[in-house]
Amino acid sequence: MDLGIAGRTALVCAASKGLGRGCAEALAREGVAVTICARTEATVRQAAAEIGAATGREVRWVACDITTPQGRAAVLAACPQPDILVNNAGGPPPGDFREWDRDTWIRALDANMLTPIELIKATIDGMIERKFGRIVNITSSAVKAPIDVLGLSNGARSGLTGFIAGLARKVARQGVTINNILPGSFDTDRLRSNMVLRAKAADKPVEDIARAAQQANPSGRFGTPSEFGALCAYLCSTHAGYITGQNLLIDGGAFPGTF
Ligand code: NAD
């Protein structure tokens, strides 16, 4: 299927690896001019070169922390008027809420709620003027079913979800869609580091914990960044203009609800 977005521009945040990189690669494959960012220069530069080599498209890169005002200014200088914005950042750490002070909460809110809102604020009016815009926020299955040790994620991402539900309806007439993709368990470094923590807590080999987690999923496996990227690219396509304000769970069937 031709997604109809060749020649469009995209800013994909936090994309040197994992889910963000899956999105950047899928968009570049469709002929989108992609700019990626991540914190470490060597890593983000190498990721851009690898995506470029795999897709035959030049991928621009910015080394910055997207959760800071300076980081956002740097990516917006490199890609001021994207047609497509994919919001992503590292997830907050696990823990018990009794250990989290105000600063810990502010960091989680900055990364997983306020940074996406700031980037939307900086780019949405251009999308409205051009009568085409696609915004995808990478959130988490934790928004649909809370994960007990990830209270910071449950809270901060739900705040973003509530805000997006309102905003999406305000810009739908202008050709701009805003959707959230909710990943379940995807085979990325983030998932692997969570497995290591769980293995330590259970005093078991990490391979046993990973195998058990895969077996507990109806699909019997973890998802892949390329599967995630393909859904993101479809939501950014011309065909998805009537899908907005949605929370799309992609979890191999892990959430046990009928709807
Ligand atoms: P990952 O660790 O594999 O990759 C994260 C990417 O973000 C890397 O490129 C990293 O350099 C970049 N990054 C992190 N913080 C950044 C910052 N402040 N500024 C710029 N770049 C930054 O992680 P992932 O698994 O791809 O996860 C992406 C998001 O999805 C996270 O918020 C994570 O919590 C969430 N999530 C992941 C899963 C999963 O199973 N992998 C499930 C639910 C939610």
mmCIF file of C-alpha atoms in Angstrom, residues 48-226:
data_model
loop_
_atom_site.group_PDB
_atom_site.id
_atom_site.type_symbol
_atom_site.label_atom_id
_atom_site.label_comp_id
_atom_site.label_asym_id
_atom_site.label_seq_id
_atom_site.Cartn_x
_atom_site.Cartn_y
_atom_site.Cartn_z
ATOM 1 C CA ALA A 48 20.668 8.072 11.250
ATOM 2 C CA ALA A 49 23.346 6.585 8.985
ATOM 3 C CA GLU A 50 21.976 3.049 9.442
ATOM 4 C CA ILE A 51 18.370 4.087 8.776
ATOM 5 C CA GLY A 52 19.607 6.037 5.744
ATOM 6 C CA ALA A 53 21.476 2.986 4.431
ATOM 7 C CA ALA A 54 18.481 0.697 5.007
ATOM 8 C CA THR A 55 15.924 3.003 3.370
ATOM 9 C CA GLY A 56 17.918 4.948 0.783
ATOM 10 C CA ARG A 57 16.815 8.251 2.386
ATOM 11 C CA GLU A 58 18.952 10.872 4.053
ATOM 12 C CA VAL A 59 18.052 11.024 7.756
ATOM 13 C CA ARG A 60 18.946 14.151 9.717
ATOM 14 C CA TRP A 61 19.918 13.913 13.370
ATOM 15 C CA VAL A 62 20.199 16.097 16.450
ATOM 16 C CA ALA A 63 21.970 15.110 19.678
ATOM 17 C CA CYS A 64 19.889 16.521 22.536
ATOM 18 C CA ASP A 65 17.802 15.755 25.593
ATOM 19 C CA ILE A 66 14.276 16.255 24.291
ATOM 20 C CA THR A 67 12.926 16.796 27.830
ATOM 21 C CA THR A 68 14.804 20.122 28.151
ATOM 22 C CA PRO A 69 13.864 23.491 26.590
ATOM 23 C CA GLN A 70 17.323 23.609 24.923
ATOM 24 C CA GLY A 71 16.824 20.134 23.457
ATOM 25 C CA ARG A 72 13.421 21.049 22.030
ATOM 26 C CA ALA A 73 14.823 24.294 20.587
ATOM 27 C CA ALA A 74 17.599 22.308 18.887
ATOM 28 C CA VAL A 75 15.264 19.800 17.206
ATOM 29 C CA LEU A 76 12.864 22.538 16.161
ATOM 30 C CA ALA A 77 15.760 24.497 14.640
ATOM 31 C CA ALA A 78 16.683 21.417 12.592
ATOM 32 C CA CYS A 79 13.082 20.578 11.656
ATOM 33 C CA PRO A 80 10.913 23.658 12.310
ATOM 34 C CA GLN A 81 7.749 22.711 10.427
ATOM 35 C CA PRO A 82 7.264 18.936 10.414
ATOM 36 C CA ASP A 83 4.135 17.483 8.788
ATOM 37 C CA ILE A 84 4.522 14.491 11.100
ATOM 38 C CA LEU A 85 5.520 14.584 14.772
ATOM 39 C CA VAL A 86 6.245 11.397 16.705
ATOM 40 C CA ASN A 87 6.586 12.155 20.405
ATOM 41 C CA ASN A 88 8.743 9.823 22.460
ATOM 42 C CA ALA A 89 11.195 9.915 25.376
ATOM 43 C CA GLY A 90 12.645 7.463 27.847
ATOM 44 C CA GLY A 91 10.181 6.020 30.340
ATOM 45 C CA PRO A 92 10.328 6.832 34.060
ATOM 46 C CA PRO A 93 11.952 4.407 36.522
ATOM 47 C CA PRO A 94 9.983 1.785 38.474
ATOM 48 C CA GLY A 95 9.529 2.057 42.240
ATOM 49 C CA ASP A 96 7.206 2.656 45.182
ATOM 50 C CA PHE A 97 5.332 5.959 45.278
ATOM 51 C CA ARG A 98 6.440 6.564 48.875
ATOM 52 C CA GLU A 99 9.987 7.052 47.561
ATOM 53 C CA TRP A 100 9.068 9.666 44.949
ATOM 54 C CA ASP A 101 9.429 13.307 45.875
ATOM 55 C CA ARG A 102 8.112 16.275 43.918
ATOM 56 C CA ASP A 103 11.249 16.475 41.728
ATOM 57 C CA THR A 104 10.846 12.837 40.703
ATOM 58 C CA TRP A 105 7.264 13.506 39.646
ATOM 59 C CA ILE A 106 8.242 16.671 37.776
ATOM 60 C CA ARG A 107 10.881 14.712 35.813
ATOM 61 C CA ALA A 108 8.291 12.113 34.803
ATOM 62 C CA LEU A 109 5.755 14.788 33.879
ATOM 63 C CA ASP A 110 8.395 16.704 31.896
ATOM 64 C CA ALA A 111 9.421 13.628 29.900
ATOM 65 C CA ASN A 112 6.115 11.899 29.315
ATOM 66 C CA MET A 113 3.501 14.658 29.382
ATOM 67 C CA LEU A 114 4.836 18.213 29.082
ATOM 68 C CA THR A 115 7.508 17.617 26.408
ATOM 69 C CA PRO A 116 4.988 16.170 23.912
ATOM 70 C CA ILE A 117 2.604 19.057 24.669
ATOM 71 C CA GLU A 118 5.378 21.642 24.116
ATOM 72 C CA LEU A 119 6.353 20.059 20.788
ATOM 73 C CA ILE A 120 2.722 19.933 19.661
ATOM 74 C CA LYS A 121 2.331 23.588 20.612
ATOM 75 C CA ALA A 122 5.375 24.506 18.506
ATOM 76 C CA THR A 123 4.320 22.597 15.379
ATOM 77 C CA ILE A 124 0.536 22.251 15.181
ATOM 78 C CA ASP A 125 -0.295 25.691 13.791
ATOM 79 C CA GLY A 126 1.921 25.039 10.745
ATOM 80 C CA MET A 127 0.115 21.727 10.214
ATOM 81 C CA ILE A 128 -3.236 23.506 10.444
ATOM 82 C CA GLU A 129 -2.117 26.110 7.873
ATOM 83 C CA ARG A 130 -0.968 23.369 5.483
ATOM 84 C CA LYS A 131 -4.183 21.409 6.182
ATOM 85 C CA PHE A 132 -2.217 18.249 6.875
ATOM 86 C CA GLY A 133 -0.676 17.023 10.083
ATOM 87 C CA ARG A 134 -0.094 13.743 11.851
ATOM 88 C CA ILE A 135 0.876 13.557 15.505
ATOM 89 C CA VAL A 136 1.591 10.216 17.164
ATOM 90 C CA ASN A 137 2.469 9.956 20.838
ATOM 91 C CA ILE A 138 4.224 6.822 22.052
ATOM 92 C CA THR A 139 2.654 6.183 25.462
ATOM 93 C CA SER A 140 2.179 2.768 27.107
ATOM 94 C CA SER A 141 -0.274 -0.040 27.783
ATOM 95 C CA ALA A 142 0.010 1.339 31.352
ATOM 96 C CA VAL A 143 -2.552 3.969 30.331
ATOM 97 C CA LYS A 144 -5.160 1.237 29.748
ATOM 98 C CA ALA A 145 -4.136 -1.126 32.537
ATOM 99 C CA PRO A 146 -1.783 0.265 35.202
ATOM 100 C CA ILE A 147 1.523 -1.523 35.811
ATOM 101 C CA ASP A 148 2.054 -1.658 39.584
ATOM 102 C CA VAL A 149 5.734 -0.681 39.758
ATOM 103 C CA LEU A 150 5.397 2.001 37.062
ATOM 104 C CA GLY A 151 3.218 4.490 38.936
ATOM 105 C CA LEU A 152 5.138 7.440 37.453
ATOM 106 C CA SER A 153 4.353 6.178 33.965
ATOM 107 C CA ASN A 154 0.713 5.357 34.815
ATOM 108 C CA GLY A 155 0.202 8.894 36.093
ATOM 109 C CA ALA A 156 2.219 11.068 33.676
ATOM 110 C CA ARG A 157 1.052 9.294 30.530
ATOM 111 C CA SER A 158 -2.586 9.381 31.610
ATOM 112 C CA GLY A 159 -2.253 13.162 31.950
ATOM 113 C CA LEU A 160 -1.045 13.385 28.335
ATOM 114 C CA THR A 161 -3.829 11.055 27.191
ATOM 115 C CA GLY A 162 -6.527 13.251 28.740
ATOM 116 C CA PHE A 163 -5.096 16.385 27.152
ATOM 117 C CA ILE A 164 -4.836 14.761 23.703
ATOM 118 C CA ALA A 165 -8.442 13.532 23.882
ATOM 119 C CA GLY A 166 -9.565 17.157 24.012
ATOM 120 C CA LEU A 167 -7.082 18.652 21.541
ATOM 121 C CA ALA A 168 -7.596 16.004 18.837
ATOM 122 C CA ARG A 169 -11.234 17.076 18.409
ATOM 123 C CA LYS A 170 -10.262 20.734 18.065
ATOM 124 C CA VAL A 171 -8.005 20.217 15.028
ATOM 125 C CA ALA A 172 -9.709 17.366 13.157
ATOM 126 C CA ARG A 173 -11.428 19.738 10.696
ATOM 127 C CA GLN A 174 -8.059 21.172 9.695
ATOM 128 C CA GLY A 175 -6.664 17.840 8.521
ATOM 129 C CA VAL A 176 -4.603 17.205 11.644
ATOM 130 C CA THR A 177 -4.920 13.901 13.485
ATOM 131 C CA ILE A 178 -3.494 13.083 16.904
ATOM 132 C CA ASN A 179 -3.326 9.532 18.191
ATOM 133 C CA ASN A 180 -1.522 7.635 20.921
ATOM 134 C CA ILE A 181 0.052 4.214 20.405
ATOM 135 C CA LEU A 182 0.150 2.096 23.574
ATOM 136 C CA PRO A 183 2.934 -0.504 23.440
ATOM 137 C CA GLY A 184 2.714 -3.686 25.465
ATOM 138 C CA SER A 185 5.971 -5.670 25.634
ATOM 139 C CA PHE A 186 8.405 -4.874 22.815
ATOM 140 C CA ASP A 187 11.862 -6.325 22.407
ATOM 141 C CA THR A 188 13.965 -3.212 23.109
ATOM 142 C CA ASP A 189 16.736 -2.197 25.513
ATOM 143 C CA ARG A 190 14.120 -0.666 27.821
ATOM 144 C CA LEU A 191 12.287 -4.000 28.094
ATOM 145 C CA ARG A 192 15.556 -5.891 28.580
ATOM 146 C CA SER A 193 16.627 -3.618 31.442
ATOM 147 C CA ASN A 194 13.227 -4.139 33.100
ATOM 148 C CA MET A 195 13.749 -7.913 32.759
ATOM 149 C CA VAL A 196 17.156 -7.620 34.449
ATOM 150 C CA LEU A 197 15.569 -5.779 37.406
ATOM 151 C CA ARG A 198 12.809 -8.402 37.675
ATOM 152 C CA ALA A 199 15.361 -11.227 37.476
ATOM 153 C CA LYS A 200 17.423 -9.687 40.282
ATOM 154 C CA ALA A 201 14.321 -9.230 42.463
ATOM 155 C CA ALA A 202 13.234 -12.852 41.861
ATOM 156 C CA ASP A 203 16.830 -14.183 42.055
ATOM 157 C CA LYS A 204 16.367 -16.012 38.745
ATOM 158 C CA PRO A 205 18.276 -15.968 35.438
ATOM 159 C CA VAL A 206 17.111 -13.161 33.159
ATOM 160 C CA GLU A 207 16.469 -15.681 30.337
ATOM 161 C CA ASP A 208 13.910 -17.483 32.553
ATOM 162 C CA ILE A 209 12.109 -14.215 33.320
ATOM 163 C CA ALA A 210 12.079 -13.216 29.628
ATOM 164 C CA ARG A 211 10.822 -16.651 28.521
ATOM 165 C CA ALA A 212 8.044 -16.603 31.128
ATOM 166 C CA ALA A 213 6.974 -13.101 30.038
ATOM 167 C CA GLN A 214 6.805 -14.206 26.399
ATOM 168 C CA GLN A 215 4.844 -17.319 27.305
ATOM 169 C CA ALA A 216 2.384 -15.241 29.334
ATOM 170 C CA ASN A 217 1.533 -13.210 26.210
ATOM 171 C CA PRO A 218 -1.207 -14.714 23.971
ATOM 172 C CA SER A 219 1.132 -14.366 20.972
ATOM 173 C CA GLY A 220 3.923 -16.238 22.821
ATOM 174 C CA ARG A 221 6.463 -13.502 22.055
ATOM 175 C CA PHE A 222 7.437 -9.861 22.395
ATOM 176 C CA GLY A 223 6.606 -7.346 19.686
ATOM 177 C CA THR A 224 9.268 -5.907 17.393
ATOM 178 C CA PRO A 225 10.129 -2.232 16.768
ATOM 179 C CA SER A 226 9.396 -2.730 13.059
#
